[in-house]
PDB file of N, CA and C in Angstrom:
ATOM      1  N   MET A   1     -28.972 -49.272  12.099  1.00  0.00           N
ATOM      2  CA  MET A   1     -28.920 -50.715  12.720  1.00  0.00           C
ATOM      3  C   MET A   1     -30.610 -51.072  12.564  1.00  0.00           C
ATOM      4  N   GLU A   2     -30.488 -52.086  12.085  1.00  0.00           N
ATOM      5  CA  GLU A   2     -31.916 -52.936  12.269  1.00  0.00           C
ATOM      6  C   GLU A   2     -32.393 -53.386  13.656  1.00  0.00           C
ATOM      7  N   ASN A   3     -33.696 -53.447  13.743  1.00  0.00           N
ATOM      8  CA  ASN A   3     -34.146 -53.659  15.076  1.00  0.00           C
ATOM      9  C   ASN A   3     -34.337 -55.467  14.794  1.00  0.00           C
ATOM     10  N   GLN A   4     -33.990 -56.264  15.189  1.00  0.00           N
ATOM     11  CA  GLN A   4     -34.054 -57.705  15.116  1.00  0.00           C
ATOM     12  C   GLN A   4     -34.517 -58.604  16.304  1.00  0.00           C
ATOM     13  N   LEU A   5     -35.564 -59.175  16.142  1.00  0.00           N
ATOM     14  CA  LEU A   5     -36.111 -60.259  17.637  1.00  0.00           C
ATOM     15  C   LEU A   5     -34.807 -61.212  17.487  1.00  0.00           C
ATOM     16  N   VAL A   6     -34.339 -61.235  19.002  1.00  0.00           N
ATOM     17  CA  VAL A   6     -33.192 -61.965  19.213  1.00  0.00           C
ATOM     18  C   VAL A   6     -33.776 -62.877  20.414  1.00  0.00           C
ATOM     19  N   VAL A   7     -33.859 -64.016  20.222  1.00  0.00           N
ATOM     20  CA  VAL A   7     -34.544 -65.188  21.211  1.00  0.00           C
ATOM     21  C   VAL A   7     -33.486 -65.761  21.641  1.00  0.00           C
ATOM     22  N   PHE A   8     -33.042 -65.980  23.228  1.00  0.00           N
ATOM     23  CA  PHE A   8     -31.733 -67.215  23.564  1.00  0.00           C
ATOM     24  C   PHE A   8     -30.664 -66.814  23.078  1.00  0.00           C
ATOM     25  N   ASP A   9     -29.887 -65.801  22.742  1.00  0.00           N
ATOM     26  CA  ASP A   9     -28.975 -65.217  21.929  1.00  0.00           C
ATOM     27  C   ASP A   9     -27.470 -66.075  22.774  1.00  0.00           C
ATOM     28  N   GLY A  10     -27.130 -66.946  22.334  1.00  0.00           N
ATOM     29  CA  GLY A  10     -25.940 -67.363  22.618  1.00  0.00           C
ATOM     30  C   GLY A  10     -26.103 -68.735  23.698  1.00  0.00           C
ATOM     31  N   TYR A  11     -27.017 -69.080  23.558  1.00  0.00           N
ATOM     32  CA  TYR A  11     -27.704 -70.183  24.316  1.00  0.00           C
ATOM     33  C   TYR A  11     -27.333 -71.688  24.197  1.00  0.00           C
ATOM     34  N   GLY A  12     -27.348 -71.877  22.798  1.00  0.00           N
ATOM     35  CA  GLY A  12     -27.291 -72.766  22.006  1.00  0.00           C
ATOM     36  C   GLY A  12     -28.537 -73.805  22.445  1.00  0.00           C
ATOM     37  N   PHE A  13     -28.466 -74.896  21.503  1.00  0.00           N
ATOM     38  CA  PHE A  13     -29.788 -75.980  21.225  1.00  0.00           C
ATOM     39  C   PHE A  13     -30.066 -76.233  22.893  1.00  0.00           C
ATOM     40  N   PHE A  14     -29.042 -76.964  23.509  1.00  0.00           N
ATOM     41  CA  PHE A  14     -29.742 -77.584  24.842  1.00  0.00           C
ATOM     42  C   PHE A  14     -29.840 -76.187  25.921  1.00  0.00           C
ATOM     43  N   GLY A  15     -29.187 -75.162  25.913  1.00  0.00           N
ATOM     44  CA  GLY A  15     -29.690 -74.183  26.617  1.00  0.00           C
ATOM     45  C   GLY A  15     -31.203 -73.463  26.253  1.00  0.00           C
ATOM     46  N   THR A  16     -31.382 -73.667  25.249  1.00  0.00           N
ATOM     47  CA  THR A  16     -32.874 -73.119  24.475  1.00  0.00           C
ATOM     48  C   THR A  16     -33.608 -73.863  25.163  1.00  0.00           C
ATOM     49  N   MET A  17     -33.542 -75.444  24.837  1.00  0.00           N
ATOM     50  CA  MET A  17     -34.337 -76.203  25.416  1.00  0.00           C
ATOM     51  C   MET A  17     -34.707 -76.165  27.249  1.00  0.00           C
ATOM     52  N   LEU A  18     -33.570 -76.001  27.716  1.00  0.00           N
ATOM     53  CA  LEU A  18     -33.300 -75.919  29.369  1.00  0.00           C
ATOM     54  C   LEU A  18     -34.423 -74.532  29.556  1.00  0.00           C
ATOM     55  N   ILE A  19     -34.579 -73.495  29.075  1.00  0.00           N
ATOM     56  CA  ILE A  19     -34.958 -72.053  29.027  1.00  0.00           C
ATOM     57  C   ILE A  19     -36.436 -72.372  28.560  1.00  0.00           C
ATOM     58  N   GLY A  20     -36.665 -73.204  27.788  1.00  0.00           N
ATOM     59  CA  GLY A  20     -37.901 -73.354  27.116  1.00  0.00           C
ATOM     60  C   GLY A  20     -38.937 -74.472  27.909  1.00  0.00           C
ATOM     61  N   PHE A  21     -38.196 -75.196  28.626  1.00  0.00           N
ATOM     62  CA  PHE A  21     -38.718 -76.103  29.584  1.00  0.00           C
ATOM     63  C   PHE A  21     -39.529 -75.422  30.864  1.00  0.00           C
ATOM     64  N   LEU A  22     -38.248 -74.805  31.609  1.00  0.00           N
ATOM     65  CA  LEU A  22     -38.657 -73.929  32.666  1.00  0.00           C
ATOM     66  C   LEU A  22     -39.579 -73.343  32.603  1.00  0.00           C
ATOM     67  N   ALA A  23     -39.301 -72.300  31.427  1.00  0.00           N
ATOM     68  CA  ALA A  23     -40.652 -71.581  31.455  1.00  0.00           C
ATOM     69  C   ALA A  23     -41.955 -72.115  30.840  1.00  0.00           C
ATOM     70  N   GLY A  24     -42.047 -73.078  30.278  1.00  0.00           N
ATOM     71  CA  GLY A  24     -43.076 -73.623  29.921  1.00  0.00           C
ATOM     72  C   GLY A  24     -44.016 -74.532  31.141  1.00  0.00           C
ATOM     73  N   TYR A  25     -43.534 -74.784  31.993  1.00  0.00           N
ATOM     74  CA  TYR A  25     -43.294 -75.436  33.655  1.00  0.00           C
ATOM     75  C   TYR A  25     -43.902 -74.601  34.124  1.00  0.00           C
ATOM     76  N   ILE A  26     -43.303 -73.253  34.256  1.00  0.00           N
ATOM     77  CA  ILE A  26     -43.808 -72.253  35.173  1.00  0.00           C
ATOM     78  C   ILE A  26     -45.032 -72.099  34.850  1.00  0.00           C
ATOM     79  N   ALA A  27     -45.443 -71.793  33.733  1.00  0.00           N
ATOM     80  CA  ALA A  27     -46.774 -71.445  32.636  1.00  0.00           C
ATOM     81  C   ALA A  27     -47.772 -72.130  33.037  1.00  0.00           C
ATOM     82  N   ASN A  28     -47.552 -73.581  33.154  1.00  0.00           N
ATOM     83  CA  ASN A  28     -48.539 -74.548  33.027  1.00  0.00           C
ATOM     84  C   ASN A  28     -48.912 -74.481  34.398  1.00  0.00           C
ATOM     85  N   LYS A  29     -47.866 -74.297  35.481  1.00  0.00           N
ATOM     86  CA  LYS A  29     -48.122 -74.325  36.961  1.00  0.00           C
ATOM     87  C   LYS A  29     -48.994 -73.060  37.281  1.00  0.00           C
ATOM     88  N   ALA A  30     -48.455 -71.924  36.649  1.00  0.00           N
ATOM     89  CA  ALA A  30     -49.088 -70.635  37.215  1.00  0.00           C
ATOM     90  C   ALA A  30     -50.719 -70.687  36.363  1.00  0.00           C
ATOM     91  N   MET A  31     -51.033 -71.428  35.396  1.00  0.00           N
ATOM     92  CA  MET A  31     -52.316 -71.059  34.501  1.00  0.00           C
ATOM     93  C   MET A  31     -52.962 -72.805  35.089  1.00  0.00           C
ATOM     94  N   LYS A  32     -52.479 -73.349  35.836  1.00  0.00           N
ATOM     95  CA  LYS A  32     -53.099 -74.404  36.578  1.00  0.00           C
ATOM     96  C   LYS A  32     -53.248 -75.538  35.349  1.00  0.00           C
ATOM     97  N   ARG A  33     -52.435 -75.775  34.781  1.00  0.00           N
ATOM     98  CA  ARG A  33     -52.677 -76.781  33.940  1.00  0.00           C
ATOM     99  C   ARG A  33     -51.558 -77.966  33.995  1.00  0.00           C
ATOM    100  N   ASN A  34     -51.713 -79.368  32.976  1.00  0.00           N
ATOM    101  CA  ASN A  34     -50.734 -80.314  33.692  1.00  0.00           C
ATOM    102  C   ASN A  34     -50.071 -80.805  32.245  1.00  0.00           C
ATOM    103  N   TYR A  35     -49.736 -80.348  31.256  1.00  0.00           N
ATOM    104  CA  TYR A  35     -49.139 -80.664  29.944  1.00  0.00           C
ATOM    105  C   TYR A  35     -47.556 -81.183  30.277  1.00  0.00           C
ATOM    106  N   GLY A  36     -47.516 -82.019  29.178  1.00  0.00           N
ATOM    107  CA  GLY A  36     -46.251 -82.960  29.388  1.00  0.00           C
ATOM    108  C   GLY A  36     -44.866 -82.277  28.924  1.00  0.00           C
ATOM    109  N   PHE A  37     -43.943 -82.899  29.210  1.00  0.00           N
ATOM    110  CA  PHE A  37     -42.440 -82.459  29.031  1.00  0.00           C
ATOM    111  C   PHE A  37     -42.336 -81.813  27.585  1.00  0.00           C
ATOM    112  N   LEU A  38     -42.682 -82.700  26.530  1.00  0.00           N
ATOM    113  CA  LEU A  38     -42.856 -81.889  25.385  1.00  0.00           C
ATOM    114  C   LEU A  38     -43.612 -80.643  25.096  1.00  0.00           C
ATOM    115  N   ILE A  39     -44.805 -80.928  25.336  1.00  0.00           N
ATOM    116  CA  ILE A  39     -45.645 -79.711  25.395  1.00  0.00           C
ATOM    117  C   ILE A  39     -44.926 -78.265  25.977  1.00  0.00           C
ATOM    118  N   SER A  40     -44.605 -78.456  27.080  1.00  0.00           N
ATOM    119  CA  SER A  40     -43.732 -77.550  28.056  1.00  0.00           C
ATOM    120  C   SER A  40     -42.541 -76.761  27.708  1.00  0.00           C
ATOM    121  N   ILE A  41     -41.607 -77.860  26.907  1.00  0.00           N
ATOM    122  CA  ILE A  41     -40.769 -77.022  25.828  1.00  0.00           C
ATOM    123  C   ILE A  41     -41.130 -75.938  24.927  1.00  0.00           C
ATOM    124  N   LEU A  42     -42.461 -76.780  24.249  1.00  0.00           N
ATOM    125  CA  LEU A  42     -42.754 -76.319  22.959  1.00  0.00           C
ATOM    126  C   LEU A  42     -43.388 -74.672  23.312  1.00  0.00           C
ATOM    127  N   LEU A  43     -44.091 -74.972  24.270  1.00  0.00           N
ATOM    128  CA  LEU A  43     -45.131 -73.776  24.841  1.00  0.00           C
ATOM    129  C   LEU A  43     -43.690 -72.565  25.491  1.00  0.00           C
ATOM    130  N   GLY A  44     -43.097 -73.032  25.964  1.00  0.00           N
ATOM    131  CA  GLY A  44     -41.909 -71.957  26.640  1.00  0.00           C
ATOM    132  C   GLY A  44     -40.972 -71.590  25.392  1.00  0.00           C
ATOM    133  N   ILE A  45     -40.873 -72.092  24.379  1.00  0.00           N
ATOM    134  CA  ILE A  45     -39.713 -71.615  23.183  1.00  0.00           C
ATOM    135  C   ILE A  45     -40.903 -70.869  22.825  1.00  0.00           C
ATOM    136  N   ALA A  46     -42.024 -70.984  22.239  1.00  0.00           N
ATOM    137  CA  ALA A  46     -42.918 -70.066  21.435  1.00  0.00           C
ATOM    138  C   ALA A  46     -43.473 -69.017  22.396  1.00  0.00           C
ATOM    139  N   GLY A  47     -43.626 -68.999  23.794  1.00  0.00           N
ATOM    140  CA  GLY A  47     -43.472 -68.031  24.835  1.00  0.00           C
ATOM    141  C   GLY A  47     -42.374 -66.985  24.586  1.00  0.00           C
ATOM    142  N   ALA A  48     -41.314 -67.733  24.399  1.00  0.00           N
ATOM    143  CA  ALA A  48     -40.088 -66.794  24.406  1.00  0.00           C
ATOM    144  C   ALA A  48     -40.068 -65.943  23.281  1.00  0.00           C
ATOM    145  N   PHE A  49     -40.610 -66.374  22.117  1.00  0.00           N
ATOM    146  CA  PHE A  49     -40.849 -65.357  21.289  1.00  0.00           C
ATOM    147  C   PHE A  49     -41.736 -64.277  21.388  1.00  0.00           C
ATOM    148  N   VAL A  50     -43.006 -64.680  21.754  1.00  0.00           N
ATOM    149  CA  VAL A  50     -43.651 -63.501  22.134  1.00  0.00           C
ATOM    150  C   VAL A  50     -43.285 -62.777  23.331  1.00  0.00           C
ATOM    151  N   GLY A  51     -42.924 -63.302  24.064  1.00  0.00           N
ATOM    152  CA  GLY A  51     -42.224 -62.287  25.567  1.00  0.00           C
ATOM    153  C   GLY A  51     -41.040 -61.567  24.872  1.00  0.00           C
ATOM    154  N   THR A  52     -40.306 -61.646  24.269  1.00  0.00           N
ATOM    155  CA  THR A  52     -39.131 -61.290  23.773  1.00  0.00           C
ATOM    156  C   THR A  52     -39.861 -60.087  22.883  1.00  0.00           C
ATOM    157  N   ALA A  53     -40.600 -60.083  21.843  1.00  0.00           N
ATOM    158  CA  ALA A  53     -41.252 -59.268  21.089  1.00  0.00           C
ATOM    159  C   ALA A  53     -42.166 -58.193  21.871  1.00  0.00           C
ATOM    160  N   LEU A  54     -42.734 -58.492  22.884  1.00  0.00           N
ATOM    161  CA  LEU A  54     -43.480 -57.515  23.618  1.00  0.00           C
ATOM    162  C   LEU A  54     -42.338 -56.735  24.536  1.00  0.00           C
ATOM    163  N   ALA A  55     -41.484 -57.558  25.256  1.00  0.00           N
ATOM    164  CA  ALA A  55     -40.597 -56.889  25.901  1.00  0.00           C
ATOM    165  C   ALA A  55     -39.607 -55.554  24.979  1.00  0.00           C
ATOM    166  N   GLN A  56     -38.910 -55.941  23.702  1.00  0.00           N
ATOM    167  CA  GLN A  56     -38.431 -55.234  22.893  1.00  0.00           C
ATOM    168  C   GLN A  56     -39.454 -54.267  22.198  1.00  0.00           C
ATOM    169  N   ALA A  57     -40.867 -54.569  22.178  1.00  0.00           N
ATOM    170  CA  ALA A  57     -41.568 -53.601  21.563  1.00  0.00           C
ATOM    171  C   ALA A  57     -41.854 -52.411  23.078  1.00  0.00           C
ATOM    172  N   LEU A  58     -41.602 -52.753  24.334  1.00  0.00           N
ATOM    173  CA  LEU A  58     -42.203 -51.932  25.106  1.00  0.00           C
ATOM    174  C   LEU A  58     -40.415 -51.561  25.865  1.00  0.00           C
ATOM    175  N   SER A  59     -39.490 -51.858  24.868  1.00  0.00           N
ATOM    176  CA  SER A  59     -38.003 -50.814  25.264  1.00  0.00           C
ATOM    177  C   SER A  59     -37.539 -51.745  26.143  1.00  0.00           C
ATOM    178  N   PHE A  60     -37.867 -53.129  26.591  1.00  0.00           N
ATOM    179  CA  PHE A  60     -37.123 -53.489  27.608  1.00  0.00           C
ATOM    180  C   PHE A  60     -35.771 -54.598  27.071  1.00  0.00           C
ATOM    181  N   GLN A  61     -34.691 -54.508  27.649  1.00  0.00           N
ATOM    182  CA  GLN A  61     -33.982 -55.418  27.344  1.00  0.00           C
ATOM    183  C   GLN A  61     -33.980 -56.930  27.803  1.00  0.00           C
ATOM    184  N   VAL A  62     -33.937 -57.529  26.737  1.00  0.00           N
ATOM    185  CA  VAL A  62     -33.834 -59.085  27.011  1.00  0.00           C
ATOM    186  C   VAL A  62     -32.546 -59.608  27.120  1.00  0.00           C
ATOM    187  N   TRP A  63     -31.861 -59.920  28.072  1.00  0.00           N
ATOM    188  CA  TRP A  63     -30.203 -59.957  28.147  1.00  0.00           C
ATOM    189  C   TRP A  63     -30.166 -61.359  29.283  1.00  0.00           C
ATOM    190  N   GLY A  64     -29.718 -62.404  29.326  1.00  0.00           N
ATOM    191  CA  GLY A  64     -29.142 -63.217  30.316  1.00  0.00           C
ATOM    192  C   GLY A  64     -30.012 -64.080  30.668  1.00  0.00           C
ATOM    193  N   PHE A  65     -29.822 -65.131  31.099  1.00  0.00           N
ATOM    194  CA  PHE A  65     -30.806 -66.274  31.836  1.00  0.00           C
ATOM    195  C   PHE A  65     -31.807 -65.747  32.494  1.00  0.00           C
ATOM    196  N   ALA A  66     -31.664 -64.909  33.597  1.00  0.00           N
ATOM    197  CA  ALA A  66     -32.925 -64.413  34.111  1.00  0.00           C
ATOM    198  C   ALA A  66     -34.005 -64.059  33.339  1.00  0.00           C
ATOM    199  N   SER A  67     -33.499 -62.600  32.937  1.00  0.00           N
ATOM    200  CA  SER A  67     -34.589 -62.267  32.045  1.00  0.00           C
ATOM    201  C   SER A  67     -35.127 -62.832  30.600  1.00  0.00           C
ATOM    202  N   ASN A  68     -34.327 -63.827  29.779  1.00  0.00           N
ATOM    203  CA  ASN A  68     -34.701 -64.764  29.297  1.00  0.00           C
ATOM    204  C   ASN A  68     -35.900 -65.646  29.599  1.00  0.00           C
ATOM    205  N   LEU A  69     -35.655 -66.011  30.513  1.00  0.00           N
ATOM    206  CA  LEU A  69     -36.876 -66.924  31.575  1.00  0.00           C
ATOM    207  C   LEU A  69     -37.826 -66.284  31.815  1.00  0.00           C
ATOM    208  N   ILE A  70     -37.858 -64.897  32.159  1.00  0.00           N
ATOM    209  CA  ILE A  70     -38.930 -64.117  32.390  1.00  0.00           C
ATOM    210  C   ILE A  70     -39.887 -63.809  30.925  1.00  0.00           C
ATOM    211  N   ALA A  71     -39.093 -63.194  30.297  1.00  0.00           N
ATOM    212  CA  ALA A  71     -39.622 -63.001  29.017  1.00  0.00           C
ATOM    213  C   ALA A  71     -40.564 -64.280  28.268  1.00  0.00           C
ATOM    214  N   ALA A  72     -39.644 -65.552  28.586  1.00  0.00           N
ATOM    215  CA  ALA A  72     -40.042 -66.634  27.996  1.00  0.00           C
ATOM    216  C   ALA A  72     -41.630 -67.186  28.816  1.00  0.00           C
ATOM    217  N   THR A  73     -41.519 -67.020  29.990  1.00  0.00           N
ATOM    218  CA  THR A  73     -42.451 -67.398  30.780  1.00  0.00           C
ATOM    219  C   THR A  73     -43.927 -66.602  30.661  1.00  0.00           C
ATOM    220  N   ALA A  74     -43.301 -65.113  30.710  1.00  0.00           N
ATOM    221  CA  ALA A  74     -44.808 -64.316  30.225  1.00  0.00           C
ATOM    222  C   ALA A  74     -45.427 -64.758  29.074  1.00  0.00           C
ATOM    223  N   GLY A  75     -44.593 -64.573  27.889  1.00  0.00           N
ATOM    224  CA  GLY A  75     -45.042 -65.306  26.648  1.00  0.00           C
ATOM    225  C   GLY A  75     -46.072 -66.282  26.952  1.00  0.00           C
ATOM    226  N   ALA A  76     -45.438 -67.521  27.399  1.00  0.00           N
ATOM    227  CA  ALA A  76     -46.094 -68.597  27.691  1.00  0.00           C
ATOM    228  C   ALA A  76     -47.656 -68.561  28.194  1.00  0.00           C
ATOM    229  N   ILE A  77     -47.497 -67.681  29.291  1.00  0.00           N
ATOM    230  CA  ILE A  77     -48.709 -67.407  30.036  1.00  0.00           C
ATOM    231  C   ILE A  77     -49.586 -66.846  29.291  1.00  0.00           C
ATOM    232  N   ILE A  78     -49.280 -65.683  28.358  1.00  0.00           N
ATOM    233  CA  ILE A  78     -49.891 -65.004  27.237  1.00  0.00           C
ATOM    234  C   ILE A  78     -50.688 -65.992  26.092  1.00  0.00           C
ATOM    235  N   ILE A  79     -49.472 -67.276  25.760  1.00  0.00           N
ATOM    236  CA  ILE A  79     -50.245 -68.090  24.820  1.00  0.00           C
ATOM    237  C   ILE A  79     -51.223 -68.555  25.678  1.00  0.00           C
ATOM    238  N   LEU A  80     -50.962 -69.291  26.756  1.00  0.00           N
ATOM    239  CA  LEU A  80     -52.364 -70.074  27.333  1.00  0.00           C
ATOM    240  C   LEU A  80     -53.521 -69.227  27.540  1.00  0.00           C
ATOM    241  N   TRP A  81     -53.214 -67.968  28.055  1.00  0.00           N
ATOM    242  CA  TRP A  81     -54.351 -67.292  28.197  1.00  0.00           C
ATOM    243  C   TRP A  81     -54.997 -67.049  27.097  1.00  0.00           C
ATOM    244  N   VAL A  82     -54.835 -66.717  26.077  1.00  0.00           N
ATOM    245  CA  VAL A  82     -55.184 -66.920  24.587  1.00  0.00           C
ATOM    246  C   VAL A  82     -55.982 -68.001  23.718  1.00  0.00           C
ATOM    247  N   PHE A  83     -55.225 -68.978  24.279  1.00  0.00           N
ATOM    248  CA  PHE A  83     -55.655 -70.308  23.779  1.00  0.00           C
ATOM    249  C   PHE A  83     -57.001 -70.512  24.875  1.00  0.00           C
ATOM    250  N   ASP A  84     -57.178 -70.048  26.289  1.00  0.00           N
ATOM    251  CA  ASP A  84     -58.378 -70.277  26.920  1.00  0.00           C
ATOM    252  C   ASP A  84     -59.328 -69.459  26.242  1.00  0.00           C
ATOM    253  N   LEU A  85     -59.111 -68.078  25.851  1.00  0.00           N
ATOM    254  CA  LEU A  85     -60.266 -67.069  25.409  1.00  0.00           C
ATOM    255  C   LEU A  85     -60.436 -67.361  24.090  1.00  0.00           C
ATOM    256  N   LEU A  86     -59.595 -68.719  23.012  1.00  0.00           N
ATOM    257  CA  LEU A  86     -60.358 -68.785  22.064  1.00  0.00           C
ATOM    258  C   LEU A  86     -61.374 -69.969  22.185  1.00  0.00           C
ATOM    259  N   ASN A  87     -61.019 -70.783  23.172  1.00  0.00           N
ATOM    260  CA  ASN A  87     -61.793 -72.084  23.254  1.00  0.00           C
ATOM    261  C   ASN A  87     -62.665 -71.664  24.212  1.00  0.00           C
ATOM    262  N   GLY A  88     -63.124 -70.443  24.900  1.00  0.00           N
ATOM    263  CA  GLY A  88     -64.106 -70.179  25.704  1.00  0.00           C
ATOM    264  C   GLY A  88     -64.147 -70.618  26.767  1.00  0.00           C
ATOM    265  N   LYS A  89     -62.767 -70.933  27.525  1.00  0.00           N
ATOM    266  CA  LYS A  89     -62.499 -71.627  28.851  1.00  0.00           C
ATOM    267  C   LYS A  89     -62.012 -70.108  29.855  1.00  0.00           C
ATOM    268  N   ARG A  90     -62.405 -69.954  31.116  1.00  0.00           N
ATOM    269  CA  ARG A  90     -61.737 -69.221  31.803  1.00  0.00           C
ATOM    270  C   ARG A  90     -60.487 -69.860  32.742  1.00  0.00           C
ATOM    271  N   SER A  91     -59.300 -68.870  33.162  1.00  0.00           N
ATOM    272  CA  SER A  91     -58.271 -69.434  34.288  1.00  0.00           C
ATOM    273  C   SER A  91     -59.155 -69.939  35.218  1.00  0.00           C
ATOM    274  N   LYS A  92     -58.596 -71.054  36.015  1.00  0.00           N
ATOM    275  CA  LYS A  92     -59.199 -71.114  37.242  1.00  0.00           C
ATOM    276  C   LYS A  92     -58.384 -70.631  38.543  1.00  0.00           C
TER     277      LYS A  92
END
């Protein structure tokens, strides 16, 4: 069986948007940012790919709403942190 990266399996479009928004919102608040609604959704969805890949690399199962939200939030925080590093900024 192949290892496949599965993000938001079974949640559909609106479920994915909801998890993405929540993850982006939480990451924005954790990193003291104030990005808007659309950026929060995109950040959360991109974070889901990063967080899920990291979780699978560390042999953690990402299954269910809570673990998807945690993985997406962690990934979004990592994306914001890397963005800050590349732009020479530090977290507040």
